């Protein structure tokens, strides 16, 4: 099983964390800001926006590949 990420008092499986972060990456262009996207997705998945924001920042800081296999830094270079 995957590692769980805990946001007191709830622990989320790694699969949920990964899905939520990927959804932000895939849909943030449909919102006026990344924060608006995070709020919307967090509500849909049943977590707080701050929990999801932290996951997104952690993924960006770690250079984790996003939906297309590129890191956040690589996406920024394309802009």
PDB file of N, CA and C in Angstrom, residues 48-74:
ATOM      1  N   UNK A  48      -9.477  20.063   3.201  1.00  0.00           N
ATOM      2  CA  UNK A  48      -9.395  21.511   3.288  1.00  0.00           C
ATOM      3  C   UNK A  48      -8.492  22.026   2.173  1.00  0.00           C
ATOM      4  N   UNK A  49      -8.762  23.235   1.695  1.00  0.00           N
ATOM      5  CA  UNK A  49      -7.887  23.816   0.680  1.00  0.00           C
ATOM      6  C   UNK A  49      -6.439  23.933   1.161  1.00  0.00           C
ATOM      7  N   UNK A  50      -6.238  24.223   2.433  1.00  0.00           N
ATOM      8  CA  UNK A  50      -4.878  24.363   2.943  1.00  0.00           C
ATOM      9  C   UNK A  50      -4.123  23.044   2.882  1.00  0.00           C
ATOM     10  N   UNK A  51      -4.790  21.928   3.147  1.00  0.00           N
ATOM     11  CA  UNK A  51      -4.156  20.617   3.033  1.00  0.00           C
ATOM     12  C   UNK A  51      -3.687  20.391   1.602  1.00  0.00           C
ATOM     13  N   UNK A  52      -4.571  20.648   0.651  1.00  0.00           N
ATOM     14  CA  UNK A  52      -4.220  20.450  -0.755  1.00  0.00           C
ATOM     15  C   UNK A  52      -3.122  21.427  -1.188  1.00  0.00           C
ATOM     16  N   UNK A  53      -3.182  22.669  -0.728  1.00  0.00           N
ATOM     17  CA  UNK A  53      -2.150  23.644  -1.076  1.00  0.00           C
ATOM     18  C   UNK A  53      -0.770  23.162  -0.626  1.00  0.00           C
ATOM     19  N   UNK A  54      -0.709  22.622   0.581  1.00  0.00           N
ATOM     20  CA  UNK A  54       0.562  22.108   1.099  1.00  0.00           C
ATOM     21  C   UNK A  54       1.065  20.944   0.250  1.00  0.00           C
ATOM     22  N   UNK A  55       0.171  20.064  -0.165  1.00  0.00           N
ATOM     23  CA  UNK A  55       0.577  18.936  -1.014  1.00  0.00           C
ATOM     24  C   UNK A  55       1.125  19.442  -2.345  1.00  0.00           C
ATOM     25  N   UNK A  56       0.448  20.435  -2.926  1.00  0.00           N
ATOM     26  CA  UNK A  56       0.887  20.991  -4.206  1.00  0.00           C
ATOM     27  C   UNK A  56       2.270  21.617  -4.049  1.00  0.00           C
ATOM     28  N   UNK A  57       2.478  22.407  -2.983  1.00  0.00           N
ATOM     29  CA  UNK A  57       3.793  23.041  -2.763  1.00  0.00           C
ATOM     30  C   UNK A  57       4.876  21.988  -2.536  1.00  0.00           C
ATOM     31  N   UNK A  58       4.559  20.948  -1.784  1.00  0.00           N
ATOM     32  CA  UNK A  58       5.527  19.878  -1.536  1.00  0.00           C
ATOM     33  C   UNK A  58       5.925  19.218  -2.849  1.00  0.00           C
ATOM     34  N   UNK A  59       4.941  18.944  -3.696  1.00  0.00           N
ATOM     35  CA  UNK A  59       5.224  18.319  -4.994  1.00  0.00           C
ATOM     36  C   UNK A  59       6.068  19.249  -5.860  1.00  0.00           C
ATOM     37  N   UNK A  60       5.744  20.539  -5.858  1.00  0.00           N
ATOM     38  CA  UNK A  60       6.509  21.501  -6.653  1.00  0.00           C
ATOM     39  C   UNK A  60       7.947  21.596  -6.140  1.00  0.00           C
ATOM     40  N   UNK A  61       8.096  21.680  -4.826  1.00  0.00           N
ATOM     41  CA  UNK A  61       9.433  21.804  -4.229  1.00  0.00           C
ATOM     42  C   UNK A  61      10.285  20.563  -4.454  1.00  0.00           C
ATOM     43  N   UNK A  62       9.629  19.401  -4.474  1.00  0.00           N
ATOM     44  CA  UNK A  62      10.351  18.138  -4.665  1.00  0.00           C
ATOM     45  C   UNK A  62      10.676  17.891  -6.133  1.00  0.00           C
ATOM     46  N   UNK A  63      10.116  18.710  -7.010  1.00  0.00           N
ATOM     47  CA  UNK A  63      10.354  18.519  -8.438  1.00  0.00           C
ATOM     48  C   UNK A  63       9.680  17.265  -8.959  1.00  0.00           C
ATOM     49  N   UNK A  64       8.568  16.877  -8.309  1.00  0.00           N
ATOM     50  CA  UNK A  64       7.856  15.678  -8.744  1.00  0.00           C
ATOM     51  C   UNK A  64       7.254  15.908 -10.128  1.00  0.00           C
ATOM     52  N   UNK A  65       7.341  14.913 -11.003  1.00  0.00           N
ATOM     53  CA  UNK A  65       6.703  15.042 -12.312  1.00  0.00           C
ATOM     54  C   UNK A  65       5.198  15.211 -12.157  1.00  0.00           C
ATOM     55  N   UNK A  66       4.634  16.064 -12.975  1.00  0.00           N
ATOM     56  CA  UNK A  66       3.200  16.289 -12.941  1.00  0.00           C
ATOM     57  C   UNK A  66       2.547  15.451 -14.028  1.00  0.00           C
ATOM     58  N   UNK A  67       1.381  15.813 -14.476  1.00  0.00           N
ATOM     59  CA  UNK A  67       0.575  14.966 -15.351  1.00  0.00           C
ATOM     60  C   UNK A  67       1.279  14.513 -16.620  1.00  0.00           C
ATOM     61  N   UNK A  68       2.125  15.362 -17.170  1.00  0.00           N
ATOM     62  CA  UNK A  68       2.764  15.022 -18.437  1.00  0.00           C
ATOM     63  C   UNK A  68       4.206  14.573 -18.265  1.00  0.00           C
ATOM     64  N   UNK A  69       4.593  14.259 -17.022  1.00  0.00           N
ATOM     65  CA  UNK A  69       5.946  13.795 -16.762  1.00  0.00           C
ATOM     66  C   UNK A  69       6.951  14.909 -16.579  1.00  0.00           C
ATOM     67  N   UNK A  70       6.479  16.163 -16.666  1.00  0.00           N
ATOM     68  CA  UNK A  70       7.361  17.305 -16.479  1.00  0.00           C
ATOM     69  C   UNK A  70       7.239  17.814 -15.049  1.00  0.00           C
ATOM     70  N   UNK A  71       8.317  18.367 -14.532  1.00  0.00           N
ATOM     71  CA  UNK A  71       8.271  18.951 -13.198  1.00  0.00           C
ATOM     72  C   UNK A  71       7.692  20.357 -13.283  1.00  0.00           C
ATOM     73  N   UNK A  72       7.344  20.929 -12.135  1.00  0.00           N
ATOM     74  CA  UNK A  72       6.826  22.294 -12.107  1.00  0.00           C
ATOM     75  C   UNK A  72       7.849  23.261 -12.689  1.00  0.00           C
ATOM     76  N   UNK A  73       9.119  23.046 -12.384  1.00  0.00           N
ATOM     77  CA  UNK A  73      10.173  23.909 -12.911  1.00  0.00           C
ATOM     78  C   UNK A  73      10.225  23.843 -14.444  1.00  0.00           C
ATOM     79  N   UNK A  74      10.049  22.659 -15.003  1.00  0.00           N
ATOM     80  CA  UNK A  74      10.054  22.517 -16.458  1.00  0.00           C
ATOM     81  C   UNK A  74       8.853  23.220 -17.086  1.00  0.00           C
TER      82      UNK A  74
END
